[in-house]
Amino acid sequence: FDIVALGIGLEEVCWMAGLQESIDGIMRQHEELRQRIRGLDGFLELERPAPGSAAAKIWAGKLSERLGKVRELLVVHFREEETAGTMQELAFKHPRAARSLNRMFTQHRHLLDQLRGLLGSAKVYSEGKEPQLLALRRGTRKLIEALEHHEEAESHLIQELHIVDLGTASSGG
């Protein structure tokens, strides 16, 4: 295709290619997050040990490990989204979306706080305390729902804005 005939300048093509690469990276991270969440959800489906048993402490420890892996992924992912410039570029190009993007960033902090609280609750067994398995399970389910909702809304917004960019570029306006 002829970018000149489409009314697209070379600068716009380069910007779109760089943005596409960044968006592809975010979407890959979203897929990895979905896989981790599915694994966490599957773990919650396993039979829960009896409260007070040695197995309860093992279960809480395994939950803590899984939550830690989700946290590692989220910290890197959120940092990249907030500092790599992709979201800022989208907000600059689409001022109407800036409020939604800022809301997403605020949700990042809340999700990490929620996760940090669960990790602390899961690790109480190391202090000789009994983990509250039912509360951990409920809290983890709430976190899973919040992460799924956030990721879905974020992916939808990014794709919607990027499609607008592609449509505007290909229409010459």
Backbone as numpy.savetxt, mean C-alpha at the origin, in Angstrom:
# Nx Ny Nz CAx CAy CAz Cx Cy Cz
3.58 5.43 -34.97 2.75 6.61 -34.97 3.62 7.85 -34.97
3.08 8.90 -35.41 3.82 10.15 -35.56 3.45 11.08 -34.41
4.42 11.30 -33.48 4.10 12.14 -32.32 3.85 13.59 -32.72
4.46 14.03 -33.79 4.22 15.40 -34.25 2.78 15.53 -34.73
2.31 14.54 -35.48 0.93 14.57 -35.98 -0.07 14.53 -34.82
0.31 13.87 -33.74 -0.58 13.81 -32.57 -0.51 15.08 -31.74
0.45 15.92 -32.04 0.58 17.17 -31.29 1.29 16.97 -29.96
2.10 15.93 -29.88 2.82 15.64 -28.65 4.27 16.05 -28.85
4.79 16.87 -27.96 6.19 17.27 -28.02 7.08 16.20 -27.43
8.35 16.24 -27.79 9.31 15.27 -27.28 9.39 15.32 -25.76
9.31 16.51 -25.19 9.35 16.65 -23.73 8.17 15.90 -23.09
7.02 16.04 -23.67 5.82 15.35 -23.16 5.97 13.84 -23.26
6.54 13.36 -24.37 6.76 11.92 -24.55 7.72 11.41 -23.49
8.81 12.14 -23.25 9.78 11.73 -22.23 9.15 11.74 -20.84
8.38 12.79 -20.55 7.70 12.87 -19.26 6.76 11.68 -19.09
5.97 11.38 -20.12 5.01 10.27 -20.03 5.73 8.94 -19.86
6.86 8.75 -20.54 7.61 7.50 -20.41 8.16 7.34 -18.99
8.70 8.41 -18.43 9.20 8.36 -17.06 8.09 8.13 -16.06
6.98 8.81 -16.27 5.83 8.63 -15.38 5.30 7.21 -15.49
5.24 6.68 -16.70 4.75 5.31 -16.88 5.64 4.33 -16.13
6.94 4.53 -16.20 7.87 3.64 -15.48 7.63 3.72 -13.98
7.43 4.92 -13.46 7.16 5.09 -12.03 5.83 4.45 -11.63
4.83 4.65 -12.46 3.52 4.08 -12.17 3.59 2.55 -12.22
4.32 2.02 -13.19 4.49 0.56 -13.26 5.14 0.03 -11.99
6.13 0.76 -11.47 6.79 0.36 -10.23 5.82 0.37 -9.06
4.99 1.39 -8.96 3.99 1.46 -7.89 3.02 0.30 -8.01
2.59 0.01 -9.22 1.63 -1.09 -9.41 2.27 -2.45 -9.07
3.55 -2.61 -9.37 4.24 -3.86 -8.97 4.28 -3.98 -7.45
4.55 -2.87 -6.78 4.56 -2.88 -5.32 3.17 -3.18 -4.77
2.15 -2.65 -5.42 0.77 -2.94 -4.99 0.47 -4.43 -5.12
0.95 -5.04 -6.18 0.74 -6.48 -6.36 1.47 -7.27 -5.28
2.69 -6.88 -4.98 3.43 -7.55 -3.91 2.71 -7.39 -2.58
2.19 -6.21 -2.34 1.43 -5.97 -1.11 0.18 -6.85 -1.05
-0.52 -6.96 -2.17 -1.71 -7.84 -2.21 -1.33 -9.28 -1.90
-0.19 -9.73 -2.41 0.27 -11.10 -2.11 0.58 -11.27 -0.63
1.23 -10.31 -0.04 1.54 -10.39 1.40 0.25 -10.38 2.22
-0.70 -9.56 1.80 -1.97 -9.49 2.53 -2.71 -10.82 2.41
-2.70 -11.42 1.22 -3.34 -12.74 1.06 -2.69 -13.78 1.97
-1.36 -13.72 2.08 -0.65 -14.64 2.97 -1.03 -14.41 4.43
-1.15 -13.16 4.81 -1.55 -12.81 6.17 -2.98 -13.27 6.43
-3.84 -13.04 5.47 -5.24 -13.46 5.58 -5.33 -14.99 5.69
-4.54 -15.70 4.90 -4.52 -17.16 4.96 -4.05 -17.65 6.32
-3.06 -16.97 6.89 -2.57 -17.33 8.22 -3.69 -17.19 9.25
-4.48 -16.14 9.13 -5.58 -15.93 10.09 -6.65 -17.01 9.98
-6.73 -17.64 8.80 -7.71 -18.71 8.59 -7.32 -20.02 9.28
-6.04 -20.14 9.62 -5.60 -21.36 10.30 -6.23 -21.44 11.68
-6.30 -22.66 12.19 -6.89 -22.86 13.52 -6.09 -22.09 14.56
-6.81 -21.37 15.39 -6.18 -20.58 16.44 -5.95 -21.46 17.66
-4.77 -21.39 18.27 -4.50 -22.20 19.46 -5.29 -21.71 20.67
-5.38 -22.55 21.66 -6.10 -22.21 22.89 -5.36 -21.11 23.63
-6.09 -20.12 24.14 -5.44 -19.07 24.94 -4.70 -19.68 26.12
-3.54 -19.12 26.39 -2.76 -19.60 27.52 -1.83 -20.76 27.19
-1.97 -21.33 26.04 -1.13 -22.48 25.66 0.20 -21.97 25.11
1.16 -22.88 25.10 2.46 -22.54 24.50 2.28 -22.23 23.02
1.33 -22.92 22.40 1.07 -22.70 20.97 0.55 -21.28 20.72
-0.12 -20.68 21.70 -0.63 -19.32 21.53 0.52 -18.33 21.37
1.59 -18.55 22.13 2.75 -17.66 22.03 3.45 -17.86 20.68
3.50 -19.09 20.23 4.10 -19.38 18.92 3.28 -18.72 17.82
1.95 -18.85 17.92 1.05 -18.24 16.94 1.26 -16.73 16.89
1.30 -16.10 18.07 1.50 -14.65 18.13 2.87 -14.27 17.54
3.87 -15.09 17.78 5.19 -14.83 17.21 5.19 -14.91 15.70
4.50 -15.91 15.17 4.41 -16.04 13.71 3.62 -14.89 13.11
2.55 -14.47 13.80 1.78 -13.32 13.33 2.68 -12.08 13.32
3.46 -11.92 14.37 4.36 -10.79 14.47 5.36 -10.78 13.31
5.91 -11.93 12.96 6.84 -12.03 11.83 6.15 -11.60 10.54
4.95 -12.08 10.32 4.22 -11.74 9.09 3.88 -10.24 9.05
3.45 -9.71 10.18 3.15 -8.28 10.24 4.42 -7.46 10.00
5.54 -7.94 10.52 6.82 -7.25 10.31 7.20 -7.19 8.84
6.94 -8.27 8.12 7.24 -8.29 6.68 6.33 -7.33 5.92
5.07 -7.25 6.33 4.16 -6.29 5.70 4.64 -4.87 6.00
5.06 -4.64 7.24 5.55 -3.31 7.62 6.77 -2.92 6.79
7.72 -3.84 6.64 8.92 -3.55 5.82 8.53 -3.10 4.42
7.62 -3.82 3.81 7.17 -3.48 2.47 6.48 -2.12 2.44
5.60 -1.90 3.41 4.85 -0.64 3.44 5.75 0.57 3.65
6.72 0.46 4.54 7.60 1.60 4.80 8.32 2.00 3.52
8.87 1.04 2.81 9.58 1.33 1.56 8.60 1.88 0.52
7.47 1.22 0.38 6.48 1.61 -0.62 5.95 3.03 -0.36
5.56 3.31 0.87 5.03 4.63 1.20 6.10 5.70 1.01
7.32 5.41 1.42 8.40 6.39 1.26 8.61 6.71 -0.22
8.61 5.67 -1.06 8.79 5.90 -2.49 7.63 6.71 -3.07
6.42 6.37 -2.66 5.27 7.13 -3.17 5.35 8.59 -2.76
5.80 8.83 -1.54 5.79 10.19 -1.00 6.99 11.02 -1.43
8.10 10.38 -1.81 9.31 11.15 -2.10 9.84 11.00 -3.51
9.42 9.98 -4.25 9.99 9.74 -5.58 9.52 10.76 -6.61
8.43 11.45 -6.31 7.97 12.50 -7.20 6.80 12.14 -8.10
6.48 10.86 -8.21 5.39 10.45 -9.09 4.06 11.06 -8.64
3.77 10.93 -7.37 2.49 11.45 -6.86 2.47 12.98 -6.91
3.61 13.59 -6.61 3.69 15.04 -6.68 3.49 15.52 -8.12
4.06 14.77 -9.07 3.91 15.11 -10.48 2.45 15.01 -10.89
1.78 13.94 -10.43 0.36 13.79 -10.74 -0.45 14.92 -10.12
-0.11 15.30 -8.89 -0.83 16.40 -8.22 -0.60 17.71 -8.96
0.63 17.93 -9.44 0.94 19.14 -10.18 0.16 19.19 -11.49
0.14 18.07 -12.20 -0.55 18.01 -13.49 -2.07 18.01 -13.33
-2.54 17.55 -12.17 -3.98 17.42 -11.93 -4.32 18.03 -10.57
-4.36 19.35 -10.48 -4.60 19.99 -9.19 -5.88 19.52 -8.50
-6.87 19.12 -9.27 -8.13 18.65 -8.67 -7.92 17.36 -7.87
-6.83 16.65 -8.15 -6.56 15.39 -7.45 -5.64 15.57 -6.25
-5.13 16.78 -6.04 -4.16 17.00 -4.95 -4.76 16.63 -3.60
-5.99 16.98 -3.36 -6.62 16.66 -2.07 -6.70 15.15 -1.87
-7.08 14.42 -2.91 -7.15 12.95 -2.81 -5.77 12.35 -2.56
-4.76 12.86 -3.24 -3.41 12.36 -3.05 -2.91 12.66 -1.63
-3.19 13.85 -1.13 -2.81 14.19 0.25 -3.52 13.30 1.25
-4.77 12.97 0.97 -5.53 12.06 1.84 -4.85 10.69 1.86
-4.37 10.25 0.71 -3.66 8.97 0.63 -2.41 9.01 1.51
-1.68 10.12 1.45 -0.46 10.24 2.26 -0.80 10.22 3.75
-1.88 10.87 4.13 -2.31 10.85 5.53 -2.68 9.43 5.95
-3.33 8.71 5.06 -3.68 7.32 5.35 -2.43 6.47 5.56
-1.35 6.79 4.87 -0.10 6.06 5.06 0.30 6.07 6.53
0.27 7.25 7.14 0.66 7.37 8.55 -0.29 6.57 9.44
-1.58 6.65 9.16 -2.56 5.92 9.99 -2.39 4.41 9.85
-2.15 3.96 8.64 -1.96 2.52 8.42 -0.71 2.02 9.15
0.36 2.79 9.08 1.58 2.39 9.78 1.39 2.42 11.30
0.64 3.40 11.81 0.33 3.44 13.25 -0.48 2.22 13.66
-1.47 1.88 12.86 -2.30 0.71 13.13 -1.44 -0.56 13.15
-0.56 -0.67 12.19 0.33 -1.83 12.09 1.29 -1.87 13.27
1.83 -0.72 13.65 2.75 -0.65 14.80 2.05 -1.11 16.08
0.81 -0.71 16.26 0.04 -1.14 17.43 -0.16 -2.65 17.46
-0.47 -3.23 16.31 -0.63 -4.68 16.23 0.67 -5.41 16.53
1.76 -4.89 15.99 3.06 -5.51 16.25 3.37 -5.49 17.75
3.09 -4.37 18.40 3.31 -4.28 19.84 2.45 -5.26 20.61
1.21 -5.39 20.20 0.30 -6.34 20.86 0.72 -7.78 20.63
1.23 -8.07 19.45 1.64 -9.44 19.14 2.90 -9.82 19.90
3.72 -8.84 20.26 5.00 -9.14 20.90 4.93 -9.17 22.43
3.77 -8.97 23.02 3.70 -8.94 24.49 4.14 -10.26 25.11
4.03 -11.36 24.36 4.45 -12.66 24.90 5.92 -12.64 25.29
6.73 -11.81 24.60 8.16 -11.76 24.91 8.40 -11.10 26.27
7.39 -10.41 26.80 7.48 -9.79 28.12 6.84 -10.69 29.17
6.52 -11.91 28.79 5.89 -12.83 29.73 4.39 -12.62 29.87
3.82 -11.80 29.02 2.38 -11.54 29.07 1.67 -12.44 28.07
0.40 -12.64 28.30 -0.40 -13.49 27.42 -0.91 -12.67 26.23
-0.63 -13.09 25.00 -1.16 -12.36 23.84 -2.67 -12.52 23.76
-3.34 -11.46 23.41 -4.79 -11.47 23.26 -5.12 -11.88 21.83
-5.24 -13.20 21.63 -5.34 -13.74 20.27 -6.56 -13.22 19.52
-7.71 -13.18 20.16 -8.92 -12.73 19.47 -8.78 -11.27 19.04
-8.25 -10.44 19.93 -8.05 -9.03 19.59 -7.01 -8.88 18.48
-5.97 -9.69 18.51 -4.97 -9.65 17.45 -5.58 -10.04 16.11
-6.38 -11.07 16.14 -7.01 -11.54 14.91 -7.95 -10.45 14.35
-8.77 -9.89 15.22 -9.70 -8.82 14.78 -8.94 -7.60 14.27
-7.92 -7.20 15.01 -7.13 -6.03 14.59 -6.43 -6.26 13.27
-5.93 -7.47 13.08 -5.25 -7.79 11.82 -6.25 -7.80 10.67
-7.43 -8.32 10.90 -8.47 -8.29 9.86 -8.82 -6.85 9.49
-8.95 -5.99 10.49 -9.25 -4.57 10.21 -8.13 -3.93 9.41
-6.89 -4.27 9.76 -5.75 -3.73 9.02 -5.78 -4.22 7.58
-6.05 -5.49 7.38 -6.12 -6.05 6.03 -7.17 -5.31 5.21
-8.34 -5.11 5.79 -9.41 -4.38 5.08 -8.98 -2.96 4.75
-8.34 -2.29 5.70 -7.90 -0.92 5.47 -6.82 -0.86 4.39
-5.88 -1.80 4.42 -4.83 -1.84 3.39 -5.41 -2.12 2.01
-6.34 -3.07 1.94 -6.96 -3.40 0.66 -7.73 -2.21 0.11
-8.47 -1.54 0.98 -9.25 -0.37 0.55 -8.31 0.74 0.08
-7.25 1.00 0.83 -6.31 2.05 0.48 -5.63 1.75 -0.86
-5.13 0.53 -1.00 -4.42 0.15 -2.22 -5.35 0.24 -3.43
-6.58 -0.23 -3.27 -7.54 -0.19 -4.38 -7.85 1.25 -4.78
-8.10 2.11 -3.80 -8.42 3.51 -4.09 -7.22 4.21 -4.72
-6.05 3.93 -4.21 -4.84 4.56 -4.74 -4.58 4.10 -6.18
-4.68 2.82 -6.43 -4.47 2.29 -7.79 -5.48 2.90 -8.75
-6.72 2.97 -8.32 -7.78 3.53 -9.18 -7.47 5.00 -9.51
-7.09 5.77 -8.50 -6.80 7.19 -8.73 -5.61 7.36 -9.67
-4.55 6.60 -9.44 -3.36 6.71 -10.31 -3.72 6.36 -11.75
-4.43 5.26 -11.92 -4.80 4.85 -13.27 -5.72 5.87 -13.93
-6.66 6.39 -13.17 -7.59 7.39 -13.72 -6.82 8.63 -14.19
-5.91 9.12 -13.37 -5.14 10.31 -13.74 -4.22 10.03 -14.92
-3.62 8.85 -14.93 -2.71 8.52 -16.02 -3.47 8.34 -17.34
-4.64 7.76 -17.28 -5.46 7.62 -18.49 -5.84 8.99 -19.02
-6.15 9.92 -18.12 -6.45 11.29 -18.55 -5.24 11.88 -19.27
-4.04 11.67 -18.70 -2.82 12.16 -19.35 -2.65 11.57 -20.73
-2.82 10.26 -20.85 -2.66 9.61 -22.15 -3.70 10.10 -23.15
-4.93 10.26 -22.69 -6.01 10.73 -23.56 -5.77 12.16 -24.01
-5.30 12.99 -23.08 -5.02 14.38 -23.42 -3.86 14.48 -24.40
-2.83 13.68 -24.16 -1.67 13.71 -25.05 -2.04 13.22 -26.44
-2.81 12.15 -26.52 -3.11 11.59 -27.84 -4.13 12.44 -28.60
-4.87 13.28 -27.88 -5.84 14.14 -28.58 -5.24 15.49 -28.91
-3.99 15.67 -28.46 -3.32 16.92 -28.80 -3.71 18.05 -27.88
-4.38 17.77 -26.75 -4.79 18.88 -25.93 -4.52 18.64 -24.55
